[in-house]
Tab-separated table of C-alpha atoms in Angstrom:
chain	number	residue	atom	x	y	z
A	574	MET	CA	17.556	16.119	-37.374
A	575	ALA	CA	18.330	12.429	-38.316
A	576	ASP	CA	16.995	9.681	-36.168
A	577	ASP	CA	20.028	8.349	-34.192
A	578	GLY	CA	18.000	5.742	-32.303
A	579	ALA	CA	18.492	7.698	-28.906
A	580	PRO	CA	15.263	7.563	-26.536
A	581	VAL	CA	13.081	10.520	-26.501
A	582	MET	CA	11.896	11.619	-23.060
A	583	ILE	CA	8.234	12.852	-23.209
A	584	VAL	CA	6.602	14.404	-20.038
A	585	GLU	CA	2.915	12.755	-19.677
A	586	THR	CA	0.376	14.010	-17.332
A	587	ASP	CA	-1.964	11.311	-18.273
A	588	PRO	CA	0.078	8.141	-19.117
A	589	ASP	CA	-1.830	4.922	-20.334
A	590	LEU	CA	-1.842	2.300	-17.625
A	591	ALA	CA	-0.068	-0.256	-19.823
A	592	SER	CA	2.918	2.025	-19.982
A	593	PHE	CA	2.818	2.665	-16.215
A	594	HIS	CA	2.505	-1.109	-15.570
A	595	LEU	CA	5.547	-1.768	-17.655
A	596	LEU	CA	7.658	0.369	-15.493
A	597	GLU	CA	6.319	-1.385	-12.371
A	598	GLU	CA	7.038	-4.919	-14.156
A	599	TRP	CA	10.523	-3.855	-15.053
A	600	LEU	CA	11.380	-2.595	-11.634
A	601	TYR	CA	9.924	-5.836	-10.157
A	602	GLU	CA	12.051	-7.939	-12.221
A	603	LEU	CA	15.266	-6.068	-11.314
A	604	ASN	CA	14.440	-6.483	-7.736
A	605	VAL	CA	13.795	-10.109	-8.255
A	606	LYS	CA	17.265	-10.489	-10.157
A	607	ILE	CA	19.082	-8.593	-7.368
A	608	THR	CA	17.530	-10.207	-4.313
A	609	GLY	CA	15.958	-13.626	-5.496
A	610	ILE	CA	12.815	-12.678	-3.744
A	611	THR	CA	9.976	-13.543	-6.080
A	612	ASP	CA	6.921	-13.432	-3.816
A	613	GLY	CA	5.507	-10.107	-5.008
A	614	LYS	CA	1.707	-9.852	-5.612
A	615	LEU	CA	-0.663	-7.044	-6.066
A	616	LEU	CA	-3.211	-6.650	-3.342
A	617	SER	CA	-6.535	-4.789	-4.048
A	618	ILE	CA	-9.696	-5.010	-2.358
A	619	PHE	CA	-12.662	-2.948	-3.407
A	620	LEU	CA	-15.959	-1.604	-2.107
A	621	ARG	CA	-18.631	-2.148	-4.844
A	622	LYS	CA	-22.084	-1.202	-5.335
A	623	PRO	CA	-24.550	-4.162	-6.007
A	624	ASP	CA	-24.189	-3.405	-9.747
A	625	GLY	CA	-20.425	-3.888	-9.377
A	626	ALA	CA	-19.455	-0.247	-9.697
A	627	VAL	CA	-16.284	0.483	-7.591
A	628	ILE	CA	-16.849	3.138	-4.870
A	629	GLY	CA	-13.849	2.903	-2.754
A	630	GLY	CA	-11.157	0.270	-1.569
A	631	THR	CA	-7.468	-0.150	-0.995
A	632	HIS	CA	-4.538	-0.957	-3.315
A	633	GLY	CA	-0.995	-1.900	-2.649
A	634	TRP	CA	1.359	-4.998	-2.864
A	635	THR	CA	3.142	-7.552	-0.781
A	636	TRP	CA	6.661	-8.319	-1.192
A	637	ALA	CA	9.684	-9.709	0.690
A	638	GLY	CA	7.575	-9.939	4.003
A	639	ARG	CA	6.300	-6.475	3.674
A	640	CYS	CA	2.681	-5.242	2.767
A	641	TYR	CA	2.493	-1.847	1.412
A	642	VAL	CA	-0.852	0.056	1.355
A	643	ARG	CA	-0.436	2.500	-1.599
A	644	LEU	CA	-4.163	3.672	-1.539
A	645	LEU	CA	-7.145	3.623	0.782
A	646	TYR	CA	-10.260	5.467	-0.078
A	647	VAL	CA	-13.635	5.232	1.595
A	648	PRO	CA	-16.443	7.554	0.138
A	649	PRO	CA	-17.530	10.242	2.494
A	650	ASP	CA	-21.111	8.881	3.147
A	651	LEU	CA	-19.592	5.590	4.179
A	652	ARG	CA	-16.822	7.170	6.720
A	653	GLY	CA	-17.321	6.545	10.364
A	654	ARG	CA	-19.346	3.340	9.584
A	655	GLY	CA	-16.475	0.728	9.862
A	656	CYS	CA	-15.725	0.386	6.166
A	657	GLY	CA	-12.144	1.607	6.350
A	658	THR	CA	-11.453	-0.569	9.524
A	659	ARG	CA	-12.897	-3.647	7.660
A	660	LEU	CA	-10.746	-2.873	4.640
A	661	MET	CA	-7.631	-2.577	6.602
A	662	GLN	CA	-8.481	-5.776	8.685
A	663	ALA	CA	-8.890	-7.506	5.398
A	664	VAL	CA	-5.528	-6.112	4.136
A	665	GLU	CA	-3.932	-7.387	7.467
A	666	GLN	CA	-5.552	-10.860	7.025
A	667	GLU	CA	-4.235	-11.134	3.668
A	668	ALA	CA	-0.887	-9.870	4.527
A	669	ARG	CA	-0.515	-12.445	7.221
A	670	ALA	CA	-1.714	-15.262	4.720
A	671	ARG	CA	1.071	-14.137	2.433
A	672	GLY	CA	3.841	-14.392	5.254
A	673	CYS	CA	4.298	-10.425	5.919
A	674	HIS	CA	5.715	-9.251	8.993
A	675	GLU	CA	4.658	-5.680	8.655
A	676	ILE	CA	2.372	-3.488	6.786
A	677	VAL	CA	3.628	-0.041	5.757
A	678	LEU	CA	1.702	3.093	4.530
A	679	HIS	CA	1.987	6.756	3.786
A	680	THR	CA	-0.592	9.334	4.813
A	681	HIS	CA	-0.981	12.919	5.525
A	682	VAL	CA	-1.969	14.801	8.596
A	683	PHE	CA	-5.253	15.478	6.865
A	684	GLN	CA	-5.668	12.016	5.914
A	685	ALA	CA	-6.659	10.380	9.234
A	686	PRO	CA	-3.555	9.300	10.747
A	687	GLU	CA	-5.288	8.701	13.971
A	688	PHE	CA	-7.500	6.183	12.186
A	689	TYR	CA	-4.260	4.212	11.507
A	690	ARG	CA	-3.017	4.607	15.062
A	691	LYS	CA	-6.235	3.058	16.399
A	692	LEU	CA	-5.636	0.074	14.092
A	693	GLY	CA	-2.027	-0.284	15.723
A	694	PHE	CA	0.212	1.673	13.280
A	695	THR	CA	3.002	3.854	14.663
A	696	VAL	CA	4.697	6.613	12.985
A	697	SER	CA	8.119	5.725	11.656
A	698	GLY	CA	8.829	8.815	9.606
A	699	ARG	CA	7.685	12.307	9.254
A	700	GLN	CA	8.234	15.183	6.632
A	701	GLU	CA	6.810	18.548	6.341
A	702	PHE	CA	4.794	18.225	3.063
A	703	PRO	CA	2.843	19.925	1.597
A	704	ARG	CA	3.928	23.144	3.032
A	705	GLY	CA	2.073	23.669	6.435
A	706	HIS	CA	1.165	19.896	6.764
A	707	GLN	CA	2.838	16.768	7.819
A	708	PHE	CA	3.337	13.689	5.822
A	709	PHE	CA	3.906	10.449	7.834
A	710	GLU	CA	5.148	6.918	7.149
A	711	MET	CA	3.377	4.540	9.451
A	712	VAL	CA	4.136	0.749	10.209
A	713	LYS	CA	2.179	-1.802	11.864
A	714	VAL	CA	4.331	-4.849	12.993
A	715	LEU	CA	2.582	-8.123	12.549
A	716	ARG	CA	3.124	-10.431	15.479
A	717	SER	CA	2.307	-14.166	14.893
A	718	ALA	CA	-0.639	-15.688	16.779
A	719	ASP	CA	1.894	-17.510	19.131
A	720	ALA	CA	3.754	-14.467	19.906
A	721	SER	CA	0.695	-12.270	20.659
A	722	ALA	CA	-0.754	-15.117	22.864
A	723	GLY	CA	2.665	-15.211	25.015
A	724	ARG	CA	3.778	-18.431	23.473
A	725	GLY	CA	6.316	-16.975	21.292
A	726	ALA	CA	10.151	-17.309	21.558
A	727	ALA	CA	11.960	-14.968	23.862
C-alpha cells in the first residue's frame, strides 16, 4: 500500500510523556484561542523523602478561575497524619493566589470522599462507576476573605 500521507492511528498503553504533553499543549492552545483566557498553569505539590524521592503529592492545574485537582496520593503509612489535609490546604492557598473561585476534583466512593467533605467540598455530580461503586465530582467554592468575614457584597 502506498504512503498517501494519511495519519495512522496507533493504540498505545504506555505512551511517552512528551507525546501526552503535546496533546495537552494543543488543547490548551485551542482553549486560549477560543476564550482568550491565558492564565493556565500546572499545579503540583509533592511529598518527598529527605533524599528528594517523591512519595506522594497532588497534581492538577488552574485555568479560567478554576482549580482542578487531577490526582492526590498519600502513601498508606502517612494517611491519617494530616498530610492529605496539608496538601489540600496548600492547593487551596495556591488556587486563591491564582485568583481561582473554586476547586473541582473527581473521586470514587473508595477514595475517601468524606475526607474532601470535611475540607468543605460538596458533591456536584455522581455516576455509577465502576460497577457496584460510585464516582463523584466534588467542588469547593472559594469565598474571598472579605465575604467569609461577613464584609462581602450582598
